[in-house]
C-alpha cells in the first residue's frame, strides 16, 4: 500500500500553517518597524518605544520652590578611573539663565544640547537679550517632533528637564519627551522608578518651601527611590536662584552632598527608633 503525503504549497503554508508566522504578527510588525506608520489602533509604536526607554534610564527630579529651582539626577557612571571633566555630566548649562538634565541615550542628549545652546546664542546675538525659557524649550521640542514624521529616521530616545528664569514668567520648569511634547511643572520626576518618586512628591511636596528645605527633600526622594544605596558619588544636584539681579547656578560639592545624606540617614534612624519604642510601649 502506497502512502500519499500531502504538503502545503509555499504560498498556502505562509499564511495558514502553524509552522509559519501568523498573519496577525506580520501585520503588527509592519506597523512596529516604521516610524511614521500608524497602527489600526492609531498608535506610533516607535515613538512609544522611545518613551518607554526613558523608564529604564537614570532618574532625574526637578523641584520648584519659592526662591529658586533644583534639579537632582542619578549618576550611574561611577568609576574610579573616569575623568569627570571629560563629558560625564548629567546636567548641562545652556546659557546664563537656563540649564537642563537628561534621561535616556546620552549621545542623543548631546545632539539636542548642542541645538539648544546654538539657538540660545543665536537669539541673544540677534535680539541683544536672553531667550525666554519657554521659547527655547519649544524650539527643541519642535525638532524632536519633526523626527517622528520623517521616514528613515528614529525619534530621539531622551527626555529632558529644563529649569530657568526670565523676566516674563520668573522661575520655570519644563519637561519634554521623545514625542516632542513639553509641559510645565512644579515638581516632576523622569527615569527609572519615576512613579514611586511622583507618588512621594504628591504626598510631601510643598511649593512654599525654601531652597534649603527643598534640597533636603530632593535627597530624601532620591534615597527612597533609587535601586542602589545613595551616596555622594551616585547623585548630582544643581540649584538656580536670582541673587542681586543675576541668575546663579550652583552645583553642590561632594562634601555637601555627603553631609546632606548623613543628615537624612540620622533622621531616618531616629524615626525608626521612635517607632520601635512606641510599639514596645503599646505591647507593655
Short mmCIF file of C-alpha atoms in Angstrom, two decimals:
data_model
loop_
_atom_site.label_atom_id
_atom_site.label_comp_id
_atom_site.label_asym_id
_atom_site.label_seq_id
_atom_site.Cartn_x
_atom_site.Cartn_y
_atom_site.Cartn_z
CA UNK A 1 0.00 0.00 0.00
CA UNK A 2 1.42 3.37 -1.04
CA UNK A 3 1.05 6.30 1.38
CA UNK A 4 0.24 9.65 -0.08
CA UNK A 5 1.91 12.57 1.70
CA UNK A 6 0.29 15.96 1.27
CA UNK A 7 2.47 19.03 1.62
CA UNK A 8 1.26 22.60 1.80
CA UNK A 9 2.18 24.79 -1.10
CA UNK A 10 4.67 27.51 -0.10
CA UNK A 11 2.10 30.30 -0.54
CA UNK A 12 -0.57 28.46 1.44
CA UNK A 13 1.86 27.49 4.19
CA UNK A 14 2.99 31.07 4.54
CA UNK A 15 -0.44 32.27 5.56
CA UNK A 16 -2.24 29.31 7.13
CA UNK A 17 0.17 26.75 8.59
CA UNK A 18 1.15 26.84 12.25
CA UNK A 19 4.79 26.40 11.26
CA UNK A 20 4.91 29.94 9.88
CA UNK A 21 4.38 33.38 11.41
CA UNK A 22 0.67 34.14 11.85
CA UNK A 23 -0.85 36.88 9.76
CA UNK A 24 -1.62 38.94 12.88
CA UNK A 25 2.07 39.02 13.79
CA UNK A 26 3.02 40.02 10.25
CA UNK A 27 0.56 42.90 10.34
CA UNK A 28 1.73 44.09 13.77
CA UNK A 29 5.37 44.00 12.71
CA UNK A 30 4.56 46.10 9.66
CA UNK A 31 3.48 48.94 11.94
CA UNK A 32 6.16 48.10 14.50
CA UNK A 33 9.18 48.77 12.32
CA UNK A 34 8.13 52.04 10.68
CA UNK A 35 8.37 55.33 12.49
CA UNK A 36 5.69 57.16 10.54
CA UNK A 37 3.04 54.45 10.05
CA UNK A 38 0.01 54.42 12.34
CA UNK A 39 -1.30 51.08 13.57
CA UNK A 40 -5.04 50.31 13.19
CA UNK A 41 -5.42 51.47 16.81
CA UNK A 42 -3.89 54.85 15.94
CA UNK A 43 -0.55 54.23 17.65
CA UNK A 44 3.02 55.03 16.61
CA UNK A 45 4.94 52.13 18.10
CA UNK A 46 8.44 53.51 17.59
CA UNK A 47 7.54 56.70 19.44
CA UNK A 48 6.04 54.65 22.26
CA UNK A 49 9.18 52.50 22.45
CA UNK A 50 11.34 55.62 22.65
CA UNK A 51 9.22 56.92 25.53
CA UNK A 52 9.37 53.53 27.25
CA UNK A 53 13.18 53.58 27.07
CA UNK A 54 13.14 56.60 29.37
CA UNK A 55 11.64 54.45 32.14
CA UNK A 56 14.90 52.46 32.24
CA UNK A 57 17.20 55.48 32.27
CA UNK A 58 18.85 57.12 35.27
CA UNK A 59 16.44 59.15 37.37
CA UNK A 60 16.08 62.93 37.11
CA UNK A 61 13.99 65.01 39.51
CA UNK A 62 13.06 68.69 39.27
CA UNK A 63 11.58 70.79 42.09
CA UNK A 64 10.48 74.41 42.06
CA UNK A 65 10.39 76.36 45.34
CA UNK A 66 9.63 79.93 46.36
CA UNK A 67 13.19 81.22 45.92
CA UNK A 68 14.63 79.01 43.19
CA UNK A 69 14.66 75.71 41.32
CA UNK A 70 16.52 72.48 41.99
CA UNK A 71 17.45 69.55 39.75
CA UNK A 72 18.73 66.26 41.11
CA UNK A 73 19.98 63.35 39.00
CA UNK A 74 21.19 59.81 39.48
CA UNK A 75 24.73 59.24 38.27
CA UNK A 76 25.11 55.62 37.15
CA UNK A 77 28.53 56.08 35.55
CA UNK A 78 30.69 55.70 38.65
CA UNK A 79 34.26 54.51 38.09
CA UNK A 80 37.49 55.47 39.89
CA UNK A 81 39.31 55.97 36.57
CA UNK A 82 36.60 58.10 34.97
CA UNK A 83 37.58 61.73 34.37
CA UNK A 84 34.61 63.90 35.44
CA UNK A 85 35.83 66.70 33.18
CA UNK A 86 35.60 64.55 30.03
CA UNK A 87 31.87 64.99 29.47
CA UNK A 88 30.26 62.66 32.00
CA UNK A 89 27.93 65.32 33.38
CA UNK A 90 24.17 64.76 33.56
CA UNK A 91 23.25 68.43 34.00
CA UNK A 92 24.02 70.91 31.22
CA UNK A 93 24.18 74.70 31.33
CA UNK A 94 22.54 76.12 28.19
CA UNK A 95 23.05 79.84 28.84
CA UNK A 96 23.29 82.17 31.83
CA UNK A 97 19.61 81.65 32.75
CA UNK A 98 18.76 78.08 31.69
CA UNK A 99 20.04 74.58 32.46
CA UNK A 100 18.73 71.10 31.75
CA UNK A 101 19.15 67.49 32.80
CA UNK A 102 18.62 64.42 30.62
CA UNK A 103 17.32 60.86 30.96
CA UNK A 104 17.91 58.44 28.11
CA UNK A 105 20.50 57.96 25.39
CA UNK A 106 23.42 60.27 26.16
CA UNK A 107 24.52 60.66 22.54
CA UNK A 108 21.03 61.85 21.59
CA UNK A 109 21.11 64.24 24.54
CA UNK A 110 24.44 65.71 23.43
CA UNK A 111 22.99 66.44 19.99
CA UNK A 112 19.96 68.21 21.46
CA UNK A 113 22.07 70.16 23.95
CA UNK A 114 24.16 71.44 21.06
CA UNK A 115 20.99 72.60 19.28
CA UNK A 116 19.74 74.30 22.45
CA UNK A 117 22.99 76.16 23.05
CA UNK A 118 23.21 77.27 19.43
CA UNK A 119 19.64 78.59 19.42
CA UNK A 120 20.15 80.41 22.74
CA UNK A 121 23.33 82.08 21.46
CA UNK A 122 21.76 82.96 18.11
CA UNK A 123 18.72 84.58 19.76
CA UNK A 124 20.90 86.61 22.12
CA UNK A 125 23.10 87.78 19.24
CA UNK A 126 20.11 88.89 17.15
CA UNK A 127 17.95 90.42 19.90
CA UNK A 128 20.55 91.60 22.44
CA UNK A 129 18.73 89.79 25.27
CA UNK A 130 18.47 86.28 26.66
CA UNK A 131 16.00 83.92 25.04
CA UNK A 132 12.77 83.23 27.02
CA UNK A 133 12.79 79.80 28.64
CA UNK A 134 9.59 78.55 27.02
CA UNK A 135 10.68 79.67 23.57
CA UNK A 136 13.92 77.69 23.82
CA UNK A 137 12.12 74.59 25.08
CA UNK A 138 9.55 74.87 22.29
CA UNK A 139 12.31 75.17 19.68
CA UNK A 140 13.93 71.84 20.56
CA UNK A 141 10.54 70.18 21.16
CA UNK A 142 9.59 71.03 17.58
CA UNK A 143 12.87 69.50 16.43
CA UNK A 144 12.13 66.28 18.34
CA UNK A 145 8.58 66.13 16.97
CA UNK A 146 9.88 66.56 13.41
CA UNK A 147 11.79 63.27 13.76
CA UNK A 148 8.53 61.40 14.42
CA UNK A 149 7.20 62.40 10.98
CA UNK A 150 10.14 61.54 8.73
CA UNK A 151 10.68 58.05 7.32
CA UNK A 152 14.14 56.56 7.66
CA UNK A 153 14.80 58.37 10.94
CA UNK A 154 14.04 57.46 14.54
CA UNK A 155 12.79 59.54 17.47
CA UNK A 156 15.30 60.93 19.95
CA UNK A 157 15.49 58.49 22.85
CA UNK A 158 15.79 61.13 25.55
CA UNK A 159 13.56 63.15 27.87
CA UNK A 160 14.80 66.45 29.26
CA UNK A 161 14.09 68.57 32.32
CA UNK A 162 14.64 72.32 31.95
CA UNK A 163 14.99 74.89 34.70
CA UNK A 164 15.30 78.58 34.01
CA UNK A 165 14.35 82.16 34.76
CA UNK A 166 13.19 85.06 32.63
CA UNK A 167 11.57 88.43 33.34
CA UNK A 168 8.17 87.43 31.99
CA UNK A 169 7.44 84.18 33.85
CA UNK A 170 10.03 84.20 36.66
CA UNK A 171 11.19 80.68 37.68
CA UNK A 172 10.11 77.95 35.27
CA UNK A 173 10.46 74.19 34.91
CA UNK A 174 9.58 72.16 31.81
CA UNK A 175 9.77 68.54 30.74
CA UNK A 176 9.92 67.35 27.12
CA UNK A 177 9.65 63.73 25.95
CA UNK A 178 10.70 61.91 22.73
CA UNK A 179 7.35 62.65 21.05
CA UNK A 180 8.10 66.39 21.08
CA UNK A 181 5.51 67.21 23.72
CA UNK A 182 6.52 69.58 26.53
CA UNK A 183 4.76 70.61 29.74
CA UNK A 184 5.40 72.93 32.67
CA UNK A 185 5.76 71.51 36.19
CA UNK A 186 6.29 72.47 39.83
CA UNK A 187 7.66 69.04 40.68
CA UNK A 188 8.46 66.24 38.23
CA UNK A 189 10.50 63.06 38.01
CA UNK A 190 11.57 61.07 34.94
CA UNK A 191 13.55 57.88 34.50
CA UNK A 192 13.61 54.61 36.44
CA UNK A 193 11.31 54.42 39.47
CA UNK A 194 9.70 57.71 38.48
CA UNK A 195 6.24 56.50 39.51
CA UNK A 196 7.37 55.87 43.08
CA UNK A 197 9.08 59.26 43.18
CA UNK A 198 5.99 61.02 41.80
CA UNK A 199 3.86 59.32 44.46
CA UNK A 200 6.18 60.73 47.13
CA UNK A 201 6.05 64.18 45.52
CA UNK A 202 2.25 64.13 45.50
CA UNK A 203 2.25 63.40 49.23
CA UNK A 204 5.02 65.63 50.57
CA UNK A 205 5.87 68.34 48.03
CA UNK A 206 5.47 71.87 49.46
CA UNK A 207 5.76 74.70 46.90
CA UNK A 208 6.17 77.28 49.68
CA UNK A 209 9.40 75.68 50.95
CA UNK A 210 12.71 77.47 50.52
CA UNK A 211 15.66 76.11 48.54
CA UNK A 212 17.46 74.70 51.58
CA UNK A 213 14.42 72.70 52.66
CA UNK A 214 13.76 71.57 49.09
CA UNK A 215 17.34 70.34 48.75
CA UNK A 216 16.87 68.07 51.77
CA UNK A 217 13.58 66.85 50.33
CA UNK A 218 15.27 66.07 46.99
CA UNK A 219 17.88 63.93 48.77
CA UNK A 220 15.07 62.13 50.60
CA UNK A 221 13.22 61.33 47.37
CA UNK A 222 16.37 60.05 45.69
CA UNK A 223 17.31 57.95 48.72
CA UNK A 224 13.88 56.32 48.90
CA UNK A 225 13.50 55.57 45.19
CA UNK A 226 16.96 54.68 43.83
CA UNK A 227 17.73 51.00 43.24
CA UNK A 228 21.09 51.38 44.98
CA UNK A 229 22.19 52.84 48.30
CA UNK A 230 22.52 56.59 47.94
CA UNK A 231 25.97 58.18 48.13
CA UNK A 232 27.59 61.45 47.13
CA UNK A 233 29.18 59.77 44.09
CA UNK A 234 25.87 58.50 42.74
CA UNK A 235 23.86 61.73 42.64
CA UNK A 236 24.27 65.29 41.39
CA UNK A 237 22.32 68.37 42.47
CA UNK A 238 22.23 71.81 40.89
CA UNK A 239 20.23 74.85 42.02
CA UNK A 240 19.19 78.02 40.19
CA UNK A 241 18.49 81.29 42.02
CA UNK A 242 18.35 85.02 41.42
CA UNK A 243 20.93 86.89 43.52
CA UNK A 244 21.48 90.65 43.09
CA UNK A 245 19.57 90.64 39.77
CA UNK A 246 21.75 87.85 38.40
CA UNK A 247 20.97 84.19 37.81
CA UNK A 248 23.25 81.98 39.89
CA UNK A 249 23.61 78.26 39.17
CA UNK A 250 25.32 76.25 41.86
CA UNK A 251 26.31 72.61 41.68
CA UNK A 252 26.62 71.03 45.11
CA UNK A 253 30.03 69.66 46.01
CA UNK A 254 30.54 66.05 47.03
CA UNK A 255 31.24 67.15 50.61
CA UNK A 256 27.91 69.00 50.81
CA UNK A 257 26.05 66.03 49.33
CA UNK A 258 27.68 63.65 51.81
CA UNK A 259 26.62 65.91 54.69
CA UNK A 260 23.01 66.04 53.45
CA UNK A 261 22.91 62.25 53.04
CA UNK A 262 24.31 61.73 56.55
CA UNK A 263 21.71 64.10 57.98
CA UNK A 264 18.93 62.23 56.19
CA UNK A 265 20.16 58.84 57.41
CA UNK A 266 20.36 60.08 61.01
CA UNK A 267 16.79 61.38 60.82
CA UNK A 268 15.59 58.06 59.44
CA UNK A 269 17.35 56.15 62.22
CA UNK A 270 15.77 58.44 64.81
CA UNK A 271 12.32 57.85 63.30
CA UNK A 272 12.83 54.09 63.32
CA UNK A 273 13.97 54.17 66.95
CA UNK A 274 10.97 56.28 67.97
CA UNK A 275 8.60 53.94 66.13
CA UNK A 276 10.16 50.88 67.76
CA UNK A 277 9.87 52.47 71.20
CA UNK A 278 6.24 53.33 70.53
CA UNK A 279 5.49 49.73 69.54
CA UNK A 280 7.18 48.39 72.67
CA UNK A 281 5.16 50.74 74.86
CA UNK A 282 1.93 49.54 73.25
CA UNK A 283 2.85 45.90 73.90
CA UNK A 284 3.67 46.60 77.53
#
